[in-house]
Structure formats: structure tokens, C-alpha cells
mmCIF file of C-alpha atoms in Angstrom:
data_model
loop_
_atom_site.group_PDB
_atom_site.id
_atom_site.type_symbol
_atom_site.label_atom_id
_atom_site.label_comp_id
_atom_site.label_asym_id
_atom_site.label_seq_id
_atom_site.Cartn_x
_atom_site.Cartn_y
_atom_site.Cartn_z
ATOM 1 C CA MET A 1 156.716 156.579 160.634
ATOM 2 C CA THR A 2 158.038 156.881 157.104
ATOM 3 C CA LYS A 3 161.773 156.358 156.541
ATOM 4 C CA ASN A 4 162.316 160.003 155.572
ATOM 5 C CA LYS A 5 160.380 162.766 157.263
ATOM 6 C CA ILE A 6 157.629 164.237 155.113
ATOM 7 C CA THR A 7 156.329 167.703 155.946
ATOM 8 C CA VAL A 8 152.620 168.484 155.915
ATOM 9 C CA ASN A 9 151.253 172.014 155.971
ATOM 10 C CA PHE A 10 147.846 173.475 155.233
ATOM 11 C CA GLY A 11 146.909 176.458 153.102
ATOM 12 C CA ILE A 12 144.113 178.149 151.184
ATOM 13 C CA ASN A 13 143.191 178.227 147.518
ATOM 14 C CA GLY A 14 142.605 181.722 146.164
ATOM 15 C CA ALA A 15 139.243 180.837 144.618
ATOM 16 C CA PHE A 16 137.560 182.770 147.427
ATOM 17 C CA LEU A 17 138.997 185.995 145.977
ATOM 18 C CA THR A 18 137.622 185.764 142.461
ATOM 19 C CA ARG A 19 135.035 188.325 141.357
ATOM 20 C CA ARG A 20 135.299 189.928 144.803
ATOM 21 C CA TRP A 21 138.753 191.486 145.351
ATOM 22 C CA GLU A 22 141.121 192.901 142.729
ATOM 23 C CA ASN A 23 143.762 194.696 144.820
ATOM 24 C CA PRO A 24 146.917 192.506 144.814
ATOM 25 C CA GLU A 25 147.744 193.487 148.392
ATOM 26 C CA ASN A 26 144.353 192.277 149.602
ATOM 27 C CA PHE A 27 144.996 188.829 148.111
ATOM 28 C CA MET A 28 147.820 188.202 150.574
ATOM 29 C CA LYS A 29 146.571 190.402 153.420
ATOM 30 C CA LEU A 30 143.289 188.512 153.632
ATOM 31 C CA THR A 31 145.101 185.163 153.394
ATOM 32 C CA ALA A 32 147.228 186.054 156.415
ATOM 33 C CA GLU A 33 144.343 187.577 158.373
ATOM 34 C CA CYS A 34 142.307 184.406 157.900
ATOM 35 C CA GLY A 35 145.120 182.336 159.407
ATOM 36 C CA TYR A 36 146.902 180.805 156.416
ATOM 37 C CA LYS A 37 150.661 180.829 155.795
ATOM 38 C CA TYR A 38 150.353 179.096 152.412
ATOM 39 C CA HIS A 39 148.366 180.285 149.417
ATOM 40 C CA GLU A 40 147.627 178.346 146.249
ATOM 41 C CA PHE A 41 147.101 181.055 143.658
ATOM 42 C CA CYS A 42 143.908 180.633 141.634
ATOM 43 C CA SER A 43 144.272 181.460 137.956
ATOM 44 C CA ASP A 44 140.824 183.048 137.853
ATOM 45 C CA ALA A 45 142.339 185.941 139.833
ATOM 46 C CA LEU A 46 145.037 186.481 137.199
ATOM 47 C CA ASP A 47 144.378 184.641 133.954
ATOM 48 C CA PRO A 48 146.860 184.536 131.027
ATOM 49 C CA PHE A 49 144.124 185.122 128.440
ATOM 50 C CA PHE A 50 141.511 187.210 130.248
ATOM 51 C CA SER A 51 143.422 189.431 132.695
ATOM 52 C CA GLY A 52 144.826 192.275 130.655
ATOM 53 C CA ASP A 53 147.970 191.976 128.575
ATOM 54 C CA LYS A 54 151.261 190.196 129.266
ATOM 55 C CA LYS A 55 152.906 193.295 130.757
ATOM 56 C CA TYR A 56 150.069 193.826 133.220
ATOM 57 C CA GLN A 57 149.999 190.161 134.182
ATOM 58 C CA LEU A 58 153.702 189.878 134.960
ATOM 59 C CA GLU A 59 153.850 193.210 136.787
ATOM 60 C CA THR A 60 150.810 192.296 138.869
ATOM 61 C CA ALA A 61 152.194 188.843 139.621
ATOM 62 C CA LYS A 62 155.443 190.380 140.873
ATOM 63 C CA GLN A 63 153.462 192.770 143.076
ATOM 64 C CA ILE A 64 151.520 189.860 144.539
ATOM 65 C CA GLY A 65 154.777 188.040 145.234
ATOM 66 C CA CYS A 66 156.097 191.084 147.111
ATOM 67 C CA PHE A 67 152.910 191.369 149.157
ATOM 68 C CA ALA A 68 153.147 187.653 149.966
ATOM 69 C CA LYS A 69 156.548 188.290 151.552
ATOM 70 C CA LYS A 70 155.199 191.358 153.369
ATOM 71 C CA TYR A 71 152.444 189.340 155.043
ATOM 72 C CA GLY A 72 154.475 186.177 155.640
ATOM 73 C CA VAL A 73 152.636 184.083 153.063
ATOM 74 C CA ALA A 74 154.245 181.518 150.752
ATOM 75 C CA ILE A 75 152.658 180.943 147.344
ATOM 76 C CA THR A 76 152.739 177.180 146.847
ATOM 77 C CA ASP A 77 151.715 176.966 143.187
ATOM 78 C CA TYR A 78 149.540 178.450 140.443
ATOM 79 C CA TYR A 79 146.354 176.448 139.935
ATOM 80 C CA THR A 80 143.537 176.559 137.416
ATOM 81 C CA GLY A 81 140.236 177.994 138.518
ATOM 82 C CA VAL A 82 136.849 177.549 136.881
ATOM 83 C CA ALA A 83 137.719 179.123 133.519
ATOM 84 C CA THR A 84 139.631 176.237 131.953
ATOM 85 C CA HIS A 85 136.961 173.762 133.042
ATOM 86 C CA ARG A 86 134.590 175.322 130.548
ATOM 87 C CA PHE A 87 136.512 174.049 127.519
ATOM 88 C CA HIS A 88 137.556 170.742 125.956
ATOM 89 C CA GLY A 89 141.058 172.159 125.729
ATOM 90 C CA LEU A 90 143.839 169.579 125.416
ATOM 91 C CA SER A 91 141.362 166.810 124.603
ATOM 92 C CA HIS A 92 139.496 168.596 121.791
ATOM 93 C CA SER A 93 139.521 166.652 118.526
ATOM 94 C CA ASN A 94 140.874 169.672 116.625
ATOM 95 C CA PRO A 95 144.630 170.316 117.085
ATOM 96 C CA VAL A 96 144.049 174.081 116.758
ATOM 97 C CA VAL A 97 142.025 174.048 119.988
ATOM 98 C CA GLN A 98 144.607 171.845 121.700
ATOM 99 C CA LYS A 99 147.370 174.246 120.697
ATOM 100 C CA GLN A 100 145.512 177.201 122.174
ATOM 101 C CA MET A 101 145.169 175.483 125.557
ATOM 102 C CA MET A 102 148.848 174.527 125.431
ATOM 103 C CA GLN A 103 149.587 178.209 124.930
ATOM 104 C CA TRP A 104 147.430 179.071 127.957
ATOM 105 C CA ILE A 105 149.479 176.683 130.087
ATOM 106 C CA VAL A 106 152.816 177.986 128.852
ATOM 107 C CA GLU A 107 151.813 181.584 129.579
ATOM 108 C CA ALA A 108 150.480 180.517 132.972
ATOM 109 C CA MET A 109 153.976 179.205 133.757
ATOM 110 C CA ASP A 110 155.321 182.728 133.223
ATOM 111 C CA ILE A 111 152.775 184.115 135.686
ATOM 112 C CA ALA A 112 153.675 181.404 138.202
ATOM 113 C CA LEU A 113 157.364 182.269 138.009
ATOM 114 C CA ALA A 114 156.592 185.977 138.404
ATOM 115 C CA LEU A 115 154.536 185.136 141.504
ATOM 116 C CA GLY A 116 157.559 183.367 142.948
ATOM 117 C CA THR A 117 156.492 179.765 142.581
ATOM 118 C CA THR A 118 157.793 177.021 140.295
ATOM 119 C CA ALA A 119 154.788 174.699 140.182
ATOM 120 C CA ILE A 120 151.602 174.827 138.148
ATOM 121 C CA GLY A 121 148.563 172.600 138.290
ATOM 122 C CA GLY A 122 144.920 172.042 137.531
ATOM 123 C CA HIS A 123 142.818 170.615 134.742
ATOM 124 C CA TRP A 124 142.915 171.558 131.085
ATOM 125 C CA ASP A 125 140.832 168.962 129.244
ATOM 126 C CA ALA A 126 137.341 167.485 128.993
ATOM 127 C CA PHE A 127 136.692 164.704 126.502
ATOM 128 C CA SER A 128 133.568 165.096 124.408
ATOM 129 C CA VAL A 129 130.706 162.629 124.520
ATOM 130 C CA GLU A 130 131.447 161.785 120.884
ATOM 131 C CA ILE A 131 134.999 160.707 121.713
ATOM 132 C CA LEU A 132 134.002 158.750 124.816
ATOM 133 C CA HIS A 133 131.442 156.754 122.830
ATOM 134 C CA SER A 134 134.145 155.380 120.553
ATOM 135 C CA GLN A 135 136.714 153.137 122.222
ATOM 136 C CA LYS A 136 139.093 153.660 119.295
ATOM 137 C CA HIS A 137 138.856 157.447 119.447
ATOM 138 C CA LYS A 138 139.011 157.391 123.232
ATOM 139 C CA ARG A 139 142.301 155.475 123.347
ATOM 140 C CA LYS A 140 143.804 157.725 120.691
ATOM 141 C CA ALA A 141 142.722 160.813 122.632
ATOM 142 C CA PHE A 142 144.153 159.431 125.895
ATOM 143 C CA LYS A 143 147.530 158.824 124.226
ATOM 144 C CA ASN A 144 147.474 162.348 122.849
ATOM 145 C CA ILE A 145 146.986 163.721 126.371
ATOM 146 C CA TYR A 146 150.006 161.757 127.572
ATOM 147 C CA THR A 147 152.094 163.156 124.719
ATOM 148 C CA GLN A 148 151.010 166.709 125.453
ATOM 149 C CA PHE A 149 151.871 166.421 129.144
ATOM 150 C CA LYS A 150 155.330 165.117 128.256
ATOM 151 C CA GLN A 151 155.798 168.126 126.005
ATOM 152 C CA LEU A 152 154.596 170.449 128.765
ATOM 153 C CA ALA A 153 156.998 168.807 131.218
ATOM 154 C CA ILE A 154 159.932 169.654 128.952
ATOM 155 C CA LEU A 155 158.710 173.217 128.378
ATOM 156 C CA ALA A 156 158.299 173.618 132.133
ATOM 157 C CA LYS A 157 161.833 172.376 132.806
ATOM 158 C CA ASN A 158 163.265 174.772 130.248
ATOM 159 C CA LYS A 159 161.482 177.648 131.978
ATOM 160 C CA GLY A 160 162.843 176.678 135.384
ATOM 161 C CA MET A 161 159.673 175.101 136.763
ATOM 162 C CA SER A 162 159.775 172.212 139.241
ATOM 163 C CA ALA A 163 156.514 170.307 138.716
ATOM 164 C CA ILE A 164 153.154 170.043 136.977
ATOM 165 C CA TYR A 165 150.065 168.749 138.792
ATOM 166 C CA ASN A 166 147.069 167.136 137.088
ATOM 167 C CA GLU A 167 143.891 166.957 139.156
ATOM 168 C CA GLN A 168 141.818 163.795 139.433
ATOM 169 C CA MET A 169 138.152 164.365 138.747
ATOM 170 C CA TYR A 170 134.830 162.542 139.146
ATOM 171 C CA ILE A 171 133.306 162.360 135.680
ATOM 172 C CA PRO A 172 134.514 160.221 132.738
ATOM 173 C CA SER A 173 135.168 163.241 130.515
ATOM 174 C CA GLU A 174 137.860 164.617 132.836
ATOM 175 C CA ILE A 175 140.629 162.076 133.291
ATOM 176 C CA PRO A 176 141.804 160.571 135.481
ATOM 177 C CA TRP A 177 138.509 159.779 137.163
ATOM 178 C CA THR A 178 139.339 156.217 138.245
ATOM 179 C CA ILE A 179 142.275 154.835 140.204
ATOM 180 C CA ASP A 180 143.348 152.744 137.205
ATOM 181 C CA GLU A 181 143.254 155.767 134.888
ATOM 182 C CA ALA A 182 145.315 157.765 137.372
ATOM 183 C CA CYS A 183 147.913 155.032 137.584
ATOM 184 C CA GLU A 184 148.091 154.755 133.778
ATOM 185 C CA PHE A 185 148.334 158.527 133.360
ATOM 186 C CA LEU A 186 151.174 158.908 135.863
ATOM 187 C CA PHE A 187 153.026 155.898 134.436
ATOM 188 C CA GLU A 188 152.777 156.958 130.795
ATOM 189 C CA VAL A 189 153.586 160.616 131.377
ATOM 190 C CA ASN A 190 156.546 160.055 133.695
ATOM 191 C CA ARG A 191 158.070 157.080 131.900
ATOM 192 C CA ASN A 192 161.051 158.351 129.870
ATOM 193 C CA ASN A 193 160.094 161.868 130.894
ATOM 194 C CA ASN A 194 162.831 164.396 130.079
ATOM 195 C CA GLY A 195 161.051 167.262 131.804
ATOM 196 C CA VAL A 196 159.747 168.078 135.258
ATOM 197 C CA PRO A 197 157.801 165.410 137.148
ATOM 198 C CA VAL A 198 154.057 165.329 136.559
ATOM 199 C CA TYR A 199 152.227 164.624 139.794
ATOM 200 C CA LEU A 200 148.595 164.047 140.689
ATOM 201 C CA THR A 201 146.410 166.341 142.746
ATOM 202 C CA VAL A 202 143.989 164.344 144.857
ATOM 203 C CA ASP A 203 140.874 166.262 145.857
ATOM 204 C CA VAL A 204 139.060 164.586 148.752
ATOM 205 C CA GLY A 205 135.715 165.701 147.312
ATOM 206 C CA HIS A 206 136.260 164.274 143.829
ATOM 207 C CA GLN A 207 135.087 160.723 144.464
ATOM 208 C CA ALA A 208 131.489 161.243 143.374
ATOM 209 C CA GLY A 209 131.740 158.945 140.353
ATOM 210 C CA GLN A 210 128.841 156.809 141.534
ATOM 211 C CA HIS A 211 126.605 158.960 139.330
ATOM 212 C CA TYR A 212 128.353 157.355 136.350
ATOM 213 C CA GLY A 213 128.459 153.877 137.838
ATOM 214 C CA LEU A 214 131.700 153.830 139.826
ATOM 215 C CA LYS A 215 131.843 151.859 143.045
ATOM 216 C CA GLY A 216 134.261 150.412 145.580
ATOM 217 C CA ARG A 217 137.717 151.965 145.926
ATOM 218 C CA ASN A 218 137.067 154.579 143.245
ATOM 219 C CA ILE A 219 134.521 156.417 145.383
ATOM 220 C CA SER A 220 136.630 156.459 148.552
ATOM 221 C CA TYR A 221 138.837 159.483 149.196
ATOM 222 C CA ILE A 222 140.840 157.381 151.655
ATOM 223 C CA GLU A 223 141.631 154.769 148.994
ATOM 224 C CA TRP A 224 142.691 157.470 146.531
ATOM 225 C CA LEU A 225 145.028 158.937 149.131
ATOM 226 C CA LYS A 226 146.469 155.574 150.085
ATOM 227 C CA GLU A 227 147.232 154.941 146.424
ATOM 228 C CA PHE A 228 148.495 158.360 145.336
ATOM 229 C CA ALA A 229 149.228 160.705 148.252
ATOM 230 C CA ALA A 230 152.940 159.889 147.939
ATOM 231 C CA VAL A 231 152.864 161.534 144.496
ATOM 232 C CA SER A 232 150.365 164.264 145.360
ATOM 233 C CA GLU A 233 152.258 167.262 146.678
ATOM 234 C CA ILE A 234 149.072 169.323 146.559
ATOM 235 C CA ILE A 235 146.003 167.735 148.152
ATOM 236 C CA HIS A 236 142.762 169.665 147.963
ATOM 237 C CA LEU A 237 140.563 169.773 151.037
ATOM 238 C CA GLN A 238 136.874 170.509 151.161
ATOM 239 C CA GLN A 239 134.063 169.436 153.398
ATOM 240 C CA THR A 240 131.416 167.623 151.394
ATOM 241 C CA THR A 241 129.029 164.710 151.253
ATOM 242 C CA ALA A 242 130.056 161.511 149.488
ATOM 243 C CA ASP A 243 127.817 162.110 146.470
ATOM 244 C CA ALA A 244 128.983 165.622 145.569
ATOM 245 C CA SER A 245 131.834 168.109 145.537
ATOM 246 C CA HIS A 246 130.384 170.937 147.606
ATOM 247 C CA HIS A 247 133.616 172.793 148.488
ATOM 248 C CA TRP A 248 132.213 173.642 151.914
ATOM 249 C CA PRO A 249 134.361 175.199 154.654
ATOM 250 C CA PHE A 250 135.319 173.149 157.706
ATOM 251 C CA ILE A 251 132.900 174.712 160.165
ATOM 252 C CA GLU A 252 130.511 173.031 162.604
ATOM 253 C CA LYS A 253 127.473 173.330 160.334
ATOM 254 C CA TYR A 254 129.136 171.504 157.449
ATOM 255 C CA ASN A 255 131.293 169.145 159.493
ATOM 256 C CA LYS A 256 128.043 167.595 160.747
ATOM 257 C CA LYS A 257 126.777 167.117 157.173
ATOM 258 C CA GLY A 258 130.041 166.129 155.540
ATOM 259 C CA HIS A 259 132.158 162.972 155.691
ATOM 260 C CA ILE A 260 135.708 164.328 155.355
ATOM 261 C CA LYS A 261 137.922 163.576 158.374
ATOM 262 C CA ILE A 262 141.341 165.245 158.630
ATOM 263 C CA ASP A 263 142.821 162.577 160.914
ATOM 264 C CA LYS A 264 141.934 159.892 158.363
ATOM 265 C CA ILE A 265 143.557 161.970 155.617
ATOM 266 C CA LEU A 266 146.806 162.207 157.566
ATOM 267 C CA SER A 267 146.817 158.463 158.237
ATOM 268 C CA ALA A 268 146.233 157.731 154.551
ATOM 269 C CA ILE A 269 149.121 160.015 153.546
ATOM 270 C CA GLU A 270 151.464 158.178 155.892
ATOM 271 C CA TYR A 271 150.239 154.820 154.568
ATOM 272 C CA SER A 272 150.871 155.934 150.986
ATOM 273 C CA HIS A 273 154.477 156.840 151.701
ATOM 274 C CA LYS A 274 155.145 153.609 153.578
ATOM 275 C CA ASN A 275 153.860 151.526 150.697
ATOM 276 C CA TYR A 276 154.829 153.557 147.642
ATOM 277 C CA HIS A 277 157.865 151.386 146.904
ATOM 278 C CA LYS A 278 155.417 148.629 145.913
ATOM 279 C CA SER A 279 153.794 150.798 143.240
ATOM 280 C CA ILE A 280 154.445 150.371 139.517
ATOM 281 C CA LEU A 281 155.053 154.128 139.505
ATOM 282 C CA ALA A 282 158.007 154.034 141.890
ATOM 283 C CA LYS A 283 160.588 153.413 139.135
ATOM 284 C CA HIS A 284 159.502 156.440 137.131
ATOM 285 C CA LEU A 285 158.242 159.018 139.631
ATOM 286 C CA PRO A 286 159.933 159.862 142.942
ATOM 287 C CA PRO A 287 157.667 160.398 145.948
ATOM 288 C CA VAL A 288 157.174 163.978 147.085
ATOM 289 C CA LYS A 289 158.896 165.267 150.201
ATOM 290 C CA LYS A 290 156.197 167.695 151.275
ATOM 291 C CA HIS A 291 152.449 168.101 151.184
ATOM 292 C CA PHE A 292 150.238 171.143 151.183
ATOM 293 C CA LEU A 293 146.672 170.386 152.226
ATOM 294 C CA ILE A 294 144.907 173.200 150.423
ATOM 295 C CA ALA A 295 141.450 174.222 151.588
ATOM 296 C CA GLU A 296 139.615 174.783 148.322
ATOM 297 C CA ILE A 297 136.587 176.666 149.597
ATOM 298 C CA ILE A 298 134.413 177.967 146.758
ATOM 299 C CA PRO A 299 131.617 180.203 148.060
ATOM 300 C CA GLY A 300 128.303 180.760 146.353
ATOM 301 C CA SER A 301 127.816 184.140 144.723
ATOM 302 C CA THR A 302 125.263 185.255 147.298
ATOM 303 C CA LYS A 303 127.493 184.602 150.302
ATOM 304 C CA THR A 304 128.559 187.942 151.753
ATOM 305 C CA GLU A 305 132.225 188.805 152.171
ATOM 306 C CA LYS A 306 131.776 189.093 155.944
ATOM 307 C CA ILE A 307 130.403 185.571 156.295
ATOM 308 C CA LEU A 308 132.928 184.169 153.818
ATOM 309 C CA LEU A 309 135.929 185.528 155.729
ATOM 310 C CA GLU A 310 134.501 184.338 159.050
ATOM 311 C CA GLU A 311 134.144 180.821 157.622
ATOM 312 C CA LEU A 312 137.701 180.853 156.280
ATOM 313 C CA LYS A 313 139.026 181.894 159.703
ATOM 314 C CA LYS A 314 137.068 179.120 161.407
ATOM 315 C CA THR A 315 138.367 176.644 158.833
ATOM 316 C CA SER A 316 141.988 177.557 159.572
ATOM 317 C CA LEU A 317 141.360 177.203 163.317
ATOM 318 C CA TYR A 318 139.829 173.786 162.685
ATOM 319 C CA LEU A 319 142.778 172.627 160.585
ATOM 320 C CA LYS A 320 145.201 173.785 163.289
ATOM 321 C CA ARG A 321 143.720 171.144 165.575
ATOM 322 C CA PHE A 322 145.406 168.562 163.360
ATOM 323 C CA ILE A 323 148.325 170.413 161.756
ATOM 324 C CA PRO A 324 150.464 172.875 163.749
ATOM 325 C CA VAL A 325 151.184 176.317 162.323
ATOM 326 C CA ASN A 326 154.784 175.292 161.594
ATOM 327 C CA GLY A 327 153.739 172.051 159.941
ATOM 328 C CA LEU A 328 153.569 168.383 160.782
ATOM 329 C CA TYR A 329 156.142 165.636 160.187
ATOM 330 C CA ILE A 330 155.093 162.115 159.258
#
């Protein structure tokens, strides 16, 4: 057991809603009907640049927050969907492009607060091949990312936010993609940080770096969790094979194909908390006191709504085998 009790709950990412439902009430109604008390709001369902104007966004976000209360759902955080992954964003070589993505993040904070949550997370950068091929340019670009996150942390604090999450990925263009990069990122961003803490999101399906030559600990979701779960309030769940990020539901068909084991995840989280005091990060970043294991199930476009909702219900029933409805203490 860890010295202080850490709560663990499970929830659902709203990616399953995008391009299918638009009624704000349905967002929360379907979440509850599928068996989830916690909802990580997906920005693709309400985007600061693409979903109407500011007035519409904030009014809709407030409506969603009200419907969340109506159906007994808590919105954990506001997380990037697919849209921001299509751009170089914060890591673009031109400051004008960087500034625009910074603006996206700042406006996303306003939506998050209107939803009733104080945390925002995701991924907002992808280094170009040109930058990665130059060690000099690469190091300069990395340092620029650290600076931008420190600036965002201060902006977030001034708005009344509580945390920013950066998601670890599995390709060299989206950092951090190695354990060492993740450690460096968290150290540099949180050292002398005058804003909110910047945490990591570990996704258990994002260890497919073997396609770019990674091996050993870097391609083990258990090793990532042992190293960083203590500073990963949001942990993304998906069933998948070791060489991909399939975002499958946790149903019998995919549990036979996939390698993700919930009991191993829980053990790794406990290990991380027990050993976090040994980490170089411990002096600059306090461990989290709660975890939300968020099922990030991203269905293919041809999957019908009926099948999708059935799979989400089965996934919640599966997760309840390991995590009670009212949460787990470790």
C-alpha cells in the first residue's frame, strides 16, 4: 500500500461521440447509459476554432455541464481529439504558427472552465522531418516547447485551471516518445514553474515505437506506468496489440487479440507511487492524488451506433471487474 491513499476511477473519452451526436444532452446521457460516471471531454465535439463562435461554444459548454450533473456524470478534463494532431502546432519552425496553436489552447481552457472542469490535456505539436534531421535545430525546438508549456502553465493558473496534461506518443515527431524524453520534459517544464503543474498522460497503447527502432523499456506500457503513473492523473486505456494503437474496446473479441491487462496496470500504478520519491522529478512535481483510467475507444467510421454503444457498455462492465463503481484505493 502507498503511504497516502490514492483513488482510482475509470471513465470514457468522448471521442466516440464525434461526427455522430451533436445534442449536448446526448453526450452525457449516453455516457451514463453506457455505465460511466466520469467523462473526459473530447475537443473534437466542441472545438475552439471549428465549432461556431465563442458565444456558442461557452453556452454549449455550460449546457453540457448542466446535463452532466443531471445524469450523474463528472467531467474530468478537456482533451484534444484528432484535429490538433493534424498540425505541427507548437513545434512549427514559424512563430506565427506556434502562436496560433497557443491561442487554440488558451481558448480551450475557457471551454474547459465552462464545462465545469479545471484541467486540459492532449497533444499540440509534431516536429517536422527537417527539424528532426538536424540535432542543433532539434534541441532548439525542444527547448522552445518547454518554454511554451511554462507560459501555458502560468496562463492556466491565471484562469483558475489546476493542471495541464501532455500525452506521450509513439513516434519521434511527437514528444515525449521515449522514457528519457518524458523525464526531461517533465523536469524542464516543472522546474521553477510559476503556473499549474504539467503532468504526463500515459496511454497504454502508445508504446509502438519499435517501428522507429525503440526497444526494451520504451515499448512496455508497464514500464511507462511504473516510471510515470505517479504523475499521470489521466491514464488512457485501450485494448491493442503491442505493435499498434488500435483503440479497441475491452470486449472478448479484442481481449483475446490484445495484450493490455488491467490488473497489471493497477499494480504498476501502485509501484509508481511507492517509488516516486526516488525520481529526479520528485523535487519539482508533486505526485497526483487520484487517477482516472479513461477508456479511449475510437470507432471506425463504418461501425454502427448500435454496435458501438453495445461495445462501450461491455467495456464498462469489464472494467468494473477490476475497479468498483465508487472507485478503488491503492
